PDB file of C-alpha atoms in Angstrom:
ATOM      1  CA  GLY C   1     -50.881  51.867  47.321  1.00  0.00           C
ATOM      2  CA  ALA C   2     -50.748  48.166  47.460  1.00  0.00           C
ATOM      3  CA  PRO C   3     -48.281  46.513  49.753  1.00  0.00           C
ATOM      4  CA  PRO C   4     -45.211  45.091  47.994  1.00  0.00           C
ATOM      5  CA  ALA C   5     -45.344  41.432  46.943  1.00  0.00           C
ATOM      6  CA  PRO C   6     -43.531  39.021  49.237  1.00  0.00           C
ATOM      7  CA  ALA C   7     -40.087  37.957  48.064  1.00  0.00           C
ATOM      8  CA  PRO C   8     -40.014  34.470  46.531  1.00  0.00           C
ATOM      9  CA  ARG C   9     -38.623  31.725  48.713  1.00  0.00           C
ATOM     10  CA  ALA C  10     -35.577  29.884  47.550  1.00  0.00           C
ATOM     11  CA  GLY C  11     -36.802  26.538  48.848  1.00  0.00           C
ATOM     12  CA  GLY C  12     -40.202  24.924  48.702  1.00  0.00           C
ATOM     13  CA  THR C  13     -41.830  22.388  46.487  1.00  0.00           C
ATOM     14  CA  PRO C  14     -41.723  22.651  42.702  1.00  0.00           C
ATOM     15  CA  ALA C  15     -45.406  23.668  42.709  1.00  0.00           C
ATOM     16  CA  GLU C  16     -44.664  26.570  45.085  1.00  0.00           C
ATOM     17  CA  ARG C  17     -41.750  27.713  42.945  1.00  0.00           C
ATOM     18  CA  ARG C  18     -43.984  27.689  39.839  1.00  0.00           C
ATOM     19  CA  GLU C  19     -46.583  29.814  41.613  1.00  0.00           C
ATOM     20  CA  VAL C  20     -43.968  32.388  42.648  1.00  0.00           C
ATOM     21  CA  ALA C  21     -42.525  32.739  39.108  1.00  0.00           C
ATOM     22  CA  PRO C  22     -43.920  35.749  37.263  1.00  0.00           C
ATOM     23  CA  ARG C  23     -46.874  34.948  35.027  1.00  0.00           C
ATOM     24  CA  GLY C  24     -46.618  35.364  31.277  1.00  0.00           C
ATOM     25  CA  GLU C  25     -42.880  34.702  31.165  1.00  0.00           C
ATOM     26  CA  ALA C  26     -42.234  31.098  30.241  1.00  0.00           C
ATOM     27  CA  PRO C  27     -38.684  29.919  30.683  1.00  0.00           C
ATOM     28  CA  ALA C  28     -36.872  29.667  27.378  1.00  0.00           C
ATOM     29  CA  PRO C  29     -36.508  26.053  26.300  1.00  0.00           C
ATOM     30  CA  ALA C  30     -32.969  24.774  26.164  1.00  0.00           C
ATOM     31  CA  PRO C  31     -31.725  24.587  22.593  1.00  0.00           C
ATOM     32  CA  ARG C  32     -31.590  21.020  21.379  1.00  0.00           C
ATOM     33  CA  THR C  33     -28.632  19.946  19.360  1.00  0.00           C
ATOM     34  CA  ALA C  34     -28.675  16.900  17.184  1.00  0.00           C
ATOM     35  CA  PRO C  35     -26.062  14.315  18.108  1.00  0.00           C
ATOM     36  CA  ALA C  36     -22.922  14.845  16.100  1.00  0.00           C
ATOM     37  CA  THR C  37     -22.885  11.959  13.664  1.00  0.00           C
ATOM     38  CA  PRO C  38     -20.263  12.218  11.001  1.00  0.00           C
ATOM     39  CA  PRO C  39     -21.383  11.786   7.411  1.00  0.00           C
ATOM     40  CA  PRO C  40     -20.712   8.436   5.785  1.00  0.00           C
ATOM     41  CA  ALA C  41     -17.326   7.972   4.139  1.00  0.00           C
ATOM     42  CA  ALA C  42     -18.904   7.999   0.691  1.00  0.00           C
ATOM     43  CA  SER C  43     -19.930  11.640   1.200  1.00  0.00           C
ATOM     44  CA  LEU C  44     -16.293  12.717   1.705  1.00  0.00           C
ATOM     45  CA  ARG C  45     -14.590  12.878  -1.693  1.00  0.00           C
ATOM     46  CA  VAL C  46     -10.869  13.514  -1.659  1.00  0.00           C
ATOM     47  CA  PRO C  47      -8.610  13.947  -4.689  1.00  0.00           C
ATOM     48  CA  PHE C  48      -6.457  10.865  -5.193  1.00  0.00           C
ATOM     49  CA  THR C  49      -3.200  12.789  -4.766  1.00  0.00           C
ATOM     50  CA  GLN C  50      -0.672  13.000  -1.956  1.00  0.00           C
ATOM     51  CA  ALA C  51      -1.606  16.622  -1.243  1.00  0.00           C
ATOM     52  CA  GLY C  52      -5.335  15.836  -1.282  1.00  0.00           C
ATOM     53  CA  LEU C  53      -5.062  12.886   1.085  1.00  0.00           C
ATOM     54  CA  ALA C  54      -2.600  14.668   3.387  1.00  0.00           C
ATOM     55  CA  ALA C  55      -4.861  17.733   3.636  1.00  0.00           C
ATOM     56  CA  ALA C  56      -7.943  15.651   4.452  1.00  0.00           C
ATOM     57  CA  TRP C  57      -6.207  13.057   6.654  1.00  0.00           C
ATOM     58  CA  GLY C  58      -7.732  14.394   9.885  1.00  0.00           C
ATOM     59  CA  ASP C  59     -11.249  14.144   8.420  1.00  0.00           C
ATOM     60  CA  ILE C  60     -10.483  10.680   7.051  1.00  0.00           C
ATOM     61  CA  VAL C  61      -9.317   9.515  10.488  1.00  0.00           C
ATOM     62  CA  ALA C  62     -12.442  10.972  12.155  1.00  0.00           C
ATOM     63  CA  LEU C  63     -14.719   9.161   9.686  1.00  0.00           C
ATOM     64  CA  ALA C  64     -12.761   5.947  10.125  1.00  0.00           C
ATOM     65  CA  ARG C  65     -13.115   6.201  13.914  1.00  0.00           C
ATOM     66  CA  ALA C  66     -16.880   6.603  13.538  1.00  0.00           C
ATOM     67  CA  GLU C  67     -17.005   3.474  11.394  1.00  0.00           C
ATOM     68  CA  SER C  68     -14.526   1.418  13.401  1.00  0.00           C
ATOM     69  CA  PRO C  69     -12.592   2.681  16.436  1.00  0.00           C
ATOM     70  CA  PHE C  70      -9.727   0.257  15.789  1.00  0.00           C
ATOM     71  CA  LEU C  71      -9.410   1.305  12.158  1.00  0.00           C
ATOM     72  CA  GLY C  72      -9.477   4.976  13.125  1.00  0.00           C
ATOM     73  CA  GLU C  73      -6.788   4.464  15.746  1.00  0.00           C
ATOM     74  CA  ALA C  74      -4.605   2.559  13.298  1.00  0.00           C
ATOM     75  CA  LEU C  75      -4.931   5.302  10.675  1.00  0.00           C
ATOM     76  CA  SER C  76      -4.314   8.048  13.232  1.00  0.00           C
ATOM     77  CA  LEU C  77      -0.821   6.636  13.758  1.00  0.00           C
ATOM     78  CA  CYS C  78       0.016   7.031  10.046  1.00  0.00           C
ATOM     79  CA  ARG C  79       0.894   9.844   7.673  1.00  0.00           C
ATOM     80  CA  VAL C  80       0.597   9.805   3.893  1.00  0.00           C
ATOM     81  CA  ALA C  81       4.107   9.164   2.547  1.00  0.00           C
ATOM     82  CA  ASP C  82       3.411   8.904  -1.175  1.00  0.00           C
ATOM     83  CA  VAL C  83       0.543   8.358  -3.600  1.00  0.00           C
ATOM     84  CA  ALA C  84       0.732   6.735  -7.042  1.00  0.00           C
ATOM     85  CA  PRO C  85      -2.800   5.476  -7.828  1.00  0.00           C
ATOM     86  CA  PRO C  86      -3.820   2.853  -6.892  1.00  0.00           C
ATOM     87  CA  ARG C  87      -0.936   2.685  -4.369  1.00  0.00           C
ATOM     88  CA  VAL C  88      -1.076   4.743  -1.187  1.00  0.00           C
ATOM     89  CA  GLY C  89       2.074   4.625   0.918  1.00  0.00           C
ATOM     90  CA  LEU C  90       1.524   5.195   4.622  1.00  0.00           C
ATOM     91  CA  ARG C  91       4.343   5.889   7.070  1.00  0.00           C
ATOM     92  CA  LEU C  92       3.773   4.609  10.590  1.00  0.00           C
ATOM     93  CA  GLU C  93       4.678   7.431  12.981  1.00  0.00           C
ATOM     94  CA  ASP C  94       4.882   5.167  16.033  1.00  0.00           C
ATOM     95  CA  PRO C  95       7.498   2.423  15.597  1.00  0.00           C
ATOM     96  CA  SER C  96       5.809   0.188  18.165  1.00  0.00           C
ATOM     97  CA  PRO C  97       5.462  -3.391  16.858  1.00  0.00           C
ATOM     98  CA  GLY C  98       1.993  -3.619  18.417  1.00  0.00           C
ATOM     99  CA  HIS C  99       0.730  -0.714  16.343  1.00  0.00           C
ATOM    100  CA  ALA C 100       2.312  -2.153  13.202  1.00  0.00           C
ATOM    101  CA  MET C 101       0.576  -5.488  13.815  1.00  0.00           C
ATOM    102  CA  THR C 102      -2.764  -3.736  14.344  1.00  0.00           C
ATOM    103  CA  LEU C 103      -2.328  -1.834  11.114  1.00  0.00           C
ATOM    104  CA  GLU C 104      -1.425  -5.014   9.229  1.00  0.00           C
ATOM    105  CA  ALA C 105      -4.528  -6.724  10.624  1.00  0.00           C
ATOM    106  CA  GLN C 106      -6.738  -3.771   9.583  1.00  0.00           C
ATOM    107  CA  LYS C 107      -5.075  -3.294   6.168  1.00  0.00           C
ATOM    108  CA  ALA C 108      -7.868  -4.810   4.043  1.00  0.00           C
ATOM    109  CA  ARG C 109     -10.514  -2.832   5.890  1.00  0.00           C
ATOM    110  CA  ALA C 110      -8.486   0.376   5.527  1.00  0.00           C
ATOM    111  CA  GLU C 111      -8.129  -0.248   1.783  1.00  0.00           C
ATOM    112  CA  GLN C 112     -11.904  -0.632   1.435  1.00  0.00           C
ATOM    113  CA  PHE C 113     -12.523   2.504   3.490  1.00  0.00           C
ATOM    114  CA  LEU C 114     -10.027   4.612   1.518  1.00  0.00           C
ATOM    115  CA  ALA C 115     -11.453   3.294  -1.767  1.00  0.00           C
ATOM    116  CA  ARG C 116     -14.827   4.782  -0.796  1.00  0.00           C
ATOM    117  CA  VAL C 117     -13.182   8.093   0.150  1.00  0.00           C
ATOM    118  CA  VAL C 118     -11.168   8.517  -3.062  1.00  0.00           C
ATOM    119  CA  GLY C 119     -13.667   6.798  -5.364  1.00  0.00           C
ATOM    120  CA  GLY C 120     -11.248   4.198  -6.739  1.00  0.00           C
ATOM    121  CA  ALA C 121      -9.288   1.088  -5.869  1.00  0.00           C
ATOM    122  CA  VAL C 122      -6.591   1.520  -3.213  1.00  0.00           C
ATOM    123  CA  ALA C 123      -3.601  -0.675  -2.400  1.00  0.00           C
ATOM    124  CA  LEU C 124      -1.950   0.282   0.890  1.00  0.00           C
ATOM    125  CA  ALA C 125       1.787   0.005   1.391  1.00  0.00           C
ATOM    126  CA  LEU C 126       3.088   0.405   4.927  1.00  0.00           C
ATOM    127  CA  ASP C 127       6.479   2.111   4.921  1.00  0.00           C
ATOM    128  CA  GLY C 128       7.133   2.352   8.674  1.00  0.00           C
ATOM    129  CA  ALA C 129       6.175  -1.175   9.663  1.00  0.00           C
ATOM    130  CA  PRO C 130       9.003  -3.289  11.016  1.00  0.00           C
ATOM    131  CA  ALA C 131      10.028  -5.843   8.398  1.00  0.00           C
ATOM    132  CA  ALA C 132      10.809  -8.711  10.735  1.00  0.00           C
ATOM    133  CA  GLU C 133      10.962  -9.378  14.415  1.00  0.00           C
ATOM    134  CA  ALA C 134      14.371  -8.794  15.944  1.00  0.00           C
ATOM    135  CA  PRO C 135      16.263 -11.956  16.866  1.00  0.00           C
ATOM    136  CA  ARG C 136      16.166 -12.953  20.488  1.00  0.00           C
ATOM    137  CA  PRO C 137      19.278 -11.962  22.418  1.00  0.00           C
ATOM    138  CA  GLN C 138      21.562 -14.810  23.417  1.00  0.00           C
ATOM    139  CA  ARG C 139      21.801 -15.643  27.073  1.00  0.00           C
ATOM    140  CA  LEU C 140      25.199 -14.792  28.559  1.00  0.00           C
ATOM    141  CA  SER C 141      27.154 -17.342  30.536  1.00  0.00           C
ATOM    142  CA  ASP C 142      29.056 -16.349  33.675  1.00  0.00           C
ATOM    143  CA  GLN C 143      32.344 -16.615  31.814  1.00  0.00           C
ATOM    144  CA  ALA C 144      31.125 -14.420  28.924  1.00  0.00           C
ATOM    145  CA  LEU C 145      29.782 -11.862  31.394  1.00  0.00           C
ATOM    146  CA  ARG C 146      33.144 -11.655  33.219  1.00  0.00           C
ATOM    147  CA  ALA C 147      35.023 -11.314  29.920  1.00  0.00           C
ATOM    148  CA  ASP C 148      32.679  -8.529  28.847  1.00  0.00           C
ATOM    149  CA  ARG C 149      33.200  -6.663  32.140  1.00  0.00           C
ATOM    150  CA  LEU C 150      36.983  -6.992  31.835  1.00  0.00           C
ATOM    151  CA  LYS C 151      36.833  -5.710  28.271  1.00  0.00           C
ATOM    152  CA  GLY C 152      34.907  -2.618  29.495  1.00  0.00           C
ATOM    153  CA  LEU C 153      37.439  -1.978  32.260  1.00  0.00           C
ATOM    154  CA  ARG C 154      40.363  -2.366  29.841  1.00  0.00           C
ATOM    155  CA  ALA C 155      38.811   0.183  27.500  1.00  0.00           C
ATOM    156  CA  ARG C 156      38.487   2.747  30.333  1.00  0.00           C
ATOM    157  CA  ASP C 157      42.034   2.605  31.695  1.00  0.00           C
ATOM    158  CA  PRO C 158      45.138   1.910  29.557  1.00  0.00           C
ATOM    159  CA  ALA C 159      47.221   1.132  32.682  1.00  0.00           C
ATOM    160  CA  LEU C 160      44.724  -1.537  33.753  1.00  0.00           C
ATOM    161  CA  ASP C 161      44.751  -2.928  30.217  1.00  0.00           C
ATOM    162  CA  ALA C 162      48.535  -3.295  30.325  1.00  0.00           C
ATOM    163  CA  ALA C 163      48.399  -4.869  33.804  1.00  0.00           C
ATOM    164  CA  ALA C 164      45.688  -7.325  32.737  1.00  0.00           C
ATOM    165  CA  ASP C 165      47.852  -8.412  29.798  1.00  0.00           C
ATOM    166  CA  GLU C 166      51.056  -8.692  31.839  1.00  0.00           C
ATOM    167  CA  LEU C 167      49.525 -10.516  34.813  1.00  0.00           C
ATOM    168  CA  ASP C 168      46.841 -12.415  32.857  1.00  0.00           C
ATOM    169  CA  LEU C 169      44.079 -11.018  35.069  1.00  0.00           C
ATOM    170  CA  GLU C 170      40.436 -11.996  35.040  1.00  0.00           C
ATOM    171  CA  ILE C 171      37.440 -10.751  37.014  1.00  0.00           C
ATOM    172  CA  VAL C 172      36.343 -12.859  39.975  1.00  0.00           C
ATOM    173  CA  ASP C 173      33.085 -12.216  41.795  1.00  0.00           C
TER     174      ASP C 173
END
């Protein structure tokens, strides 16, 4: 009988580790995966209906993100509200004015992208975008602030309301 082979050492140089590995058994090569590149938008054909666009919206957003991250993000915030070719109504799910402005800025690009997906002209209509900026609030004077506080106190307590009327009270800081 031959003496048993020495146990392989855990450490050592790479050359020593190769010599210790059993001969004839090559390590299996790691499987190579191709980078996940989405197909171009022209390869995705979606029926130009509300149901067709709504069902494929996730794929449309993914393709848009591959083409333009900003466009994809803008479309990810929307849902298909209605479709009447060539009009596509999108409802903005996030009422943030910043997102609405981004979507307005990307509108022409989104129309071109969706036209390639559905195979026809598209006119986007944004249903959830704020129509106009809210007016700036007026600055309160000290007198208006005191009157507002007194009005709040009067509403809370009817006895205080009667006393304020009878004694002509006002709030003093």
